mmCIF file of C-alpha atoms in Angstrom:
data_model
loop_
_atom_site.group_PDB
_atom_site.id
_atom_site.type_symbol
_atom_site.label_atom_id
_atom_site.label_comp_id
_atom_site.label_asym_id
_atom_site.label_seq_id
_atom_site.Cartn_x
_atom_site.Cartn_y
_atom_site.Cartn_z
ATOM 1 C CA ALA J 1 -12.032 -1.047 -2.574
ATOM 2 C CA LYS J 2 -14.331 -2.580 -5.141
ATOM 3 C CA CYS J 3 -11.524 -3.278 -7.616
ATOM 4 C CA GLN J 4 -9.759 -5.455 -5.063
ATOM 5 C CA CYS J 5 -12.728 -7.832 -5.186
ATOM 6 C CA LYS J 6 -12.695 -8.272 -8.981
ATOM 7 C CA LEU J 7 -11.352 -11.867 -9.047
ATOM 8 C CA LEU J 8 -12.279 -14.711 -11.302
ATOM 9 C CA PRO J 9 -14.219 -17.376 -9.348
ATOM 10 C CA LYS J 10 -11.370 -19.857 -9.786
ATOM 11 C CA GLU J 11 -8.915 -17.348 -8.274
ATOM 12 C CA ARG J 12 -10.862 -16.945 -5.032
ATOM 13 C CA LYS J 13 -9.272 -17.994 -1.729
ATOM 14 C CA ASN J 14 -11.718 -18.707 1.082
ATOM 15 C CA CYS J 15 -11.775 -16.034 3.753
ATOM 16 C CA GLY J 16 -14.684 -17.035 5.981
ATOM 17 C CA TYR J 17 -16.504 -20.099 7.245
ATOM 18 C CA PRO J 18 -19.392 -22.014 5.659
ATOM 19 C CA GLY J 19 -22.632 -20.019 5.916
ATOM 20 C CA ILE J 20 -20.924 -16.672 6.725
ATOM 21 C CA SER J 21 -23.172 -13.656 6.039
ATOM 22 C CA ALA J 22 -22.194 -10.909 3.598
ATOM 23 C CA ALA J 23 -22.109 -8.405 6.445
ATOM 24 C CA GLU J 24 -19.904 -10.587 8.619
ATOM 25 C CA CYS J 25 -17.590 -11.332 5.647
ATOM 26 C CA LYS J 26 -17.130 -7.631 4.902
ATOM 27 C CA LYS J 27 -16.597 -6.849 8.611
ATOM 28 C CA ILE J 28 -13.477 -9.072 8.599
ATOM 29 C CA GLY J 29 -12.153 -7.249 5.530
ATOM 30 C CA CYS J 30 -13.090 -9.815 2.885
ATOM 31 C CA CYS J 31 -15.033 -9.718 -0.349
ATOM 32 C CA PHE J 32 -18.487 -11.293 -0.731
ATOM 33 C CA ASN J 33 -20.096 -12.433 -3.967
ATOM 34 C CA ALA J 34 -22.629 -15.197 -3.967
ATOM 35 C CA SER J 35 -23.353 -15.230 -7.707
ATOM 36 C CA THR J 36 -21.240 -18.345 -8.491
ATOM 37 C CA PRO J 37 -22.103 -21.661 -6.865
ATOM 38 C CA SER J 38 -19.418 -24.068 -5.582
ATOM 39 C CA VAL J 39 -16.670 -21.461 -5.165
ATOM 40 C CA PRO J 40 -15.939 -19.422 -2.001
ATOM 41 C CA TRP J 41 -18.456 -16.581 -1.648
ATOM 42 C CA CYS J 42 -16.427 -14.867 1.089
ATOM 43 C CA TYR J 43 -12.884 -14.495 -0.231
ATOM 44 C CA THR J 44 -9.609 -12.717 0.233
ATOM 45 C CA PRO J 45 -9.311 -9.431 -1.695
ATOM 46 C CA LYS J 46 -6.417 -8.711 -4.049
ATOM 47 C CA PRO J 47 -3.593 -6.870 -2.286
ATOM 48 C CA LYS J 48 -3.774 -3.110 -2.454
ATOM 49 C CA LYS J 49 -1.600 -1.450 -5.004
ATOM 50 C CA VAL J 50 0.730 0.985 -3.337
ATOM 51 C CA LYS J 51 3.380 3.315 -4.678
ATOM 52 C CA LYS J 52 6.248 5.088 -2.942
ATOM 53 C CA VAL J 53 6.308 8.877 -3.298
ATOM 54 C CA CYS J 54 8.642 11.501 -1.996
ATOM 55 C CA PRO J 55 6.616 13.870 0.171
ATOM 56 C CA SER J 56 6.328 17.300 -1.443
ATOM 57 C CA ASP J 57 6.039 19.142 1.906
ATOM 58 C CA PRO J 58 9.609 19.727 3.149
ATOM 59 C CA TYR J 59 8.349 19.908 6.745
ATOM 60 C CA ALA J 60 6.714 16.442 6.482
ATOM 61 C CA ARG J 61 10.113 14.818 5.773
ATOM 62 C CA ILE J 62 11.320 12.063 8.109
ATOM 63 C CA ASN J 63 15.119 11.960 8.258
ATOM 64 C CA CYS J 64 16.741 8.955 6.578
ATOM 65 C CA GLY J 65 20.368 10.046 6.662
ATOM 66 C CA TYR J 66 22.741 12.262 8.592
ATOM 67 C CA PRO J 67 24.011 15.801 8.141
ATOM 68 C CA GLY J 68 26.156 16.056 5.006
ATOM 69 C CA ILE J 69 24.970 12.767 3.453
ATOM 70 C CA LYS J 70 25.625 12.609 -0.277
ATOM 71 C CA ALA J 71 22.710 12.071 -2.745
ATOM 72 C CA LYS J 72 24.220 8.777 -3.894
ATOM 73 C CA GLU J 73 24.460 7.371 -0.350
ATOM 74 C CA CYS J 74 20.931 8.487 0.352
ATOM 75 C CA THR J 75 19.367 6.899 -2.732
ATOM 76 C CA LYS J 76 21.436 3.721 -2.098
ATOM 77 C CA LYS J 77 19.542 3.498 1.221
ATOM 78 C CA GLY J 78 16.312 3.674 -0.775
ATOM 79 C CA CYS J 79 15.393 7.172 0.362
ATOM 80 C CA CYS J 80 14.512 10.507 -1.339
ATOM 81 C CA PHE J 81 17.103 13.252 -1.680
ATOM 82 C CA ARG J 82 16.436 17.008 -2.177
ATOM 83 C CA ALA J 83 19.133 19.451 -1.241
ATOM 84 C CA ARG J 84 16.734 22.241 -0.227
ATOM 85 C CA PRO J 85 15.381 24.031 1.687
ATOM 86 C CA ALA J 86 17.785 24.663 4.491
ATOM 87 C CA GLY J 87 16.843 23.470 7.965
ATOM 88 C CA VAL J 88 15.003 20.268 6.936
ATOM 89 C CA PRO J 89 16.332 16.766 6.190
ATOM 90 C CA TRP J 90 17.673 16.448 2.630
ATOM 91 C CA CYS J 91 17.682 12.684 2.779
ATOM 92 C CA PHE J 92 14.256 11.434 3.771
ATOM 93 C CA TYR J 93 11.879 8.453 3.674
ATOM 94 C CA HIS J 94 9.268 7.803 0.993
ATOM 95 C CA ARG J 95 5.602 7.900 1.879
ATOM 96 C CA VAL J 96 3.518 4.982 0.710
ATOM 97 C CA THR J 97 0.211 5.848 -0.910
ATOM 98 C CA GLU J 98 -2.597 3.653 -2.227
ATOM 99 C CA GLU J 99 -3.173 3.803 -5.983
#
């Protein structure tokens, strides 16, 4: 993502080798910007921002507990809890999505 490459020149961490091409740099998952001399042109992007969400589709839930688990025990494990519908896990894992 473009926003992951918006780093000040002094914040750049080298990600390639001297003389690496823009195409080769991008192919290895790095950012390329040759506009500032004497700083790395091929550099490590900022980490992706991710957030945890509880899946809204009850049939996409991945069980995180056991039958009869209480909401408090479930959330203590760091999982989502929804006591409905019947026949699907009520305590289930978050999904991680990119922001």
